[in-house]
Coordinates of C-alpha atoms in Angstrom, one line a residue:
M111 CA -77.2 13.3 260.2
E112 CA -80.5 11.6 259.7
E113 CA -81.0 11.2 263.5
A114 CA -80.4 14.9 264.1
T115 CA -83.4 17.2 264.5
W116 CA -84.0 20.2 262.3
Q117 CA -83.2 22.5 265.3
Q118 CA -79.8 20.9 265.8
R119 CA -79.1 21.1 262.0
L120 CA -80.1 24.8 262.0
H121 CA -77.8 25.5 265.0
A122 CA -74.9 23.6 263.3
L123 CA -75.4 25.3 260.0
T124 CA -75.6 28.8 261.6
H125 CA -72.4 28.1 263.5
I126 CA -70.6 26.9 260.3
L127 CA -71.8 29.9 258.3
T128 CA -70.8 32.5 260.9
N129 CA -67.4 30.9 261.6
P130 CA -65.9 29.7 258.3
E131 CA -62.5 28.4 259.2
P132 CA -60.4 25.7 257.5
T133 CA -59.0 24.6 260.9
P134 CA -61.7 25.1 263.5
P135 CA -60.9 25.4 267.2
L136 CA -61.6 22.5 269.5
H137 CA -64.7 24.1 271.1
S138 CA -66.2 24.6 267.6
Q139 CA -65.5 21.0 266.7
F140 CA -67.1 19.8 269.9
F141 CA -70.2 22.0 269.4
I142 CA -70.7 20.6 265.9
S143 CA -70.1 17.0 267.0
A144 CA -72.7 17.5 269.8
Q145 CA -75.3 18.9 267.3
I146 CA -74.7 16.3 264.6
P147 CA -72.8 13.5 266.2
C148 CA -72.4 10.8 263.5
Y149 CA -71.8 12.4 260.2
L150 CA -68.8 11.0 258.2
N151 CA -68.4 13.6 255.4
W152 CA -67.3 16.4 257.7
H153 CA -64.1 18.2 258.5
Y154 CA -64.9 17.9 262.2
P155 CA -64.1 14.6 264.0
P156 CA -67.2 12.6 265.1
L157 CA -66.2 12.6 268.8
L158 CA -69.5 11.2 270.1
C159 CA -69.7 8.3 267.6
P160 CA -68.6 4.7 268.1
K161 CA -64.9 3.9 267.5
P162 CA -65.3 2.2 264.1
L163 CA -66.9 5.3 262.7
L164 CA -64.1 7.5 264.0
H165 CA -61.6 5.3 262.2
K166 CA -63.6 5.5 259.0
W167 CA -63.7 9.3 259.3
A168 CA -59.9 9.5 259.9
I169 CA -59.3 7.3 256.8
S170 CA -61.7 9.3 254.6
L171 CA -60.0 12.6 255.7
F172 CA -56.6 11.2 255.0
L173 CA -57.7 10.0 251.5
K174 CA -59.2 13.5 250.8
R175 CA -56.0 15.2 251.7
L176 CA -53.9 12.6 249.8
S177 CA -55.9 13.3 246.7
R178 CA -55.0 17.0 246.9
F179 CA -51.3 16.2 247.5
G180 CA -51.5 18.0 250.9
L181 CA -52.4 21.3 249.2
P182 CA -55.1 23.4 251.0
E183 CA -58.7 22.9 249.8
T184 CA -59.9 25.7 247.5
S185 CA -63.5 26.5 246.6
W186 CA -65.3 29.1 244.4
R187 CA -64.8 31.6 247.3
S188 CA -61.1 31.1 247.1
K189 CA -61.1 32.3 243.5
C190 CA -62.9 35.6 244.3
P191 CA -60.5 38.0 245.9
Y192 CA -63.1 40.8 246.2
H193 CA -65.6 38.5 248.1
Q194 CA -66.7 39.8 251.5
P195 CA -65.6 38.4 253.9
S196 CA -62.3 37.6 252.1
P197 CA -61.6 33.9 251.6
V198 CA -59.4 32.2 254.2
V199 CA -57.2 30.6 251.6
L200 CA -56.8 32.1 248.1
A201 CA -56.6 29.8 245.2
K202 CA -53.3 29.3 243.4
G203 CA -52.8 32.1 240.8
V204 CA -55.2 34.5 242.4
A205 CA -53.8 37.8 243.5
E206 CA -54.7 39.5 246.8
A207 CA -57.5 42.1 246.4
E208 CA -56.4 45.7 246.0
W209 CA -59.1 48.1 247.1
G210 CA -58.0 51.4 245.4
D211 CA -60.1 52.8 242.6
E212 CA -57.3 52.4 240.0
E213 CA -56.6 48.8 241.0
K214 CA -60.3 47.9 240.7
R215 CA -60.4 49.5 237.2
L216 CA -57.3 47.5 236.2
Y217 CA -58.9 44.3 237.6
V218 CA -62.1 44.8 235.6
R219 CA -60.1 45.5 232.5
Q220 CA -58.1 42.3 232.9
R221 CA -61.3 40.3 233.5
L222 CA -62.9 41.8 230.3
R223 CA -59.8 41.0 228.2
R224 CA -59.8 37.4 229.2
K225 CA -60.7 34.8 226.5
P226 CA -64.2 33.5 227.0
L227 CA -64.7 30.0 228.3
V228 CA -65.8 28.3 225.1
S229 CA -64.6 25.2 223.5
N230 CA -62.8 25.3 220.2
V231 CA -64.7 22.3 218.8
H232 CA -66.3 22.8 215.3
P233 CA -70.1 23.1 215.7
L234 CA -70.8 20.3 213.3
I235 CA -68.9 17.7 215.3
P236 CA -71.4 17.3 218.2
I237 CA -74.1 16.9 215.5
L238 CA -72.3 14.6 213.1
V239 CA -70.6 12.1 215.6
P240 CA -73.9 10.9 217.2
N241 CA -75.6 10.7 213.9
L242 CA -72.8 8.7 212.3
L243 CA -72.9 6.3 215.3
L244 CA -76.6 5.8 214.9
L245 CA -76.3 5.3 211.2
S246 CA -73.6 2.7 211.8
V247 CA -76.0 0.8 214.0
F248 CA -78.5 0.7 211.2
F249 CA -76.0 -0.9 208.8
W250 CA -74.3 -3.1 211.4
N251 CA -76.9 -5.0 213.5
P252 CA -75.2 -5.8 216.8
Y253 CA -78.1 -8.2 217.7
P254 CA -78.7 -10.6 214.8
D255 CA -82.1 -12.2 214.6
D256 CA -80.8 -15.7 213.9
P257 CA -79.0 -17.3 216.9

């Protein structure tokens, strides 16, 4: 990607933002590979790159899919059913968006009733643990002066 000009990067980024697809068609893949030919961390195959780079790309794509156990990749967009345009793949556990007034009210009520994302750790623990570790270093010298 370092050898691509800013104009090529802008064309590629515009194309990706206007056509967000998990499995892009061949003409889209060829357009991106022509704009940014040798970029490994990409869903598009680097068609115009030397053969070893194509093998590395295929292995990295396989390892990415293997780490997800073959499940589709989800992102923050996949967890927002009311996002426009709607996500291509909804995350697991997210219901399809219902656009009636009553359904929207019910959705907001459910969101407000959710438990907040806070940890149940006692507030003194993050203060006491580092201080006790520091105090233990004062009493136990890990680097003695005499060799």
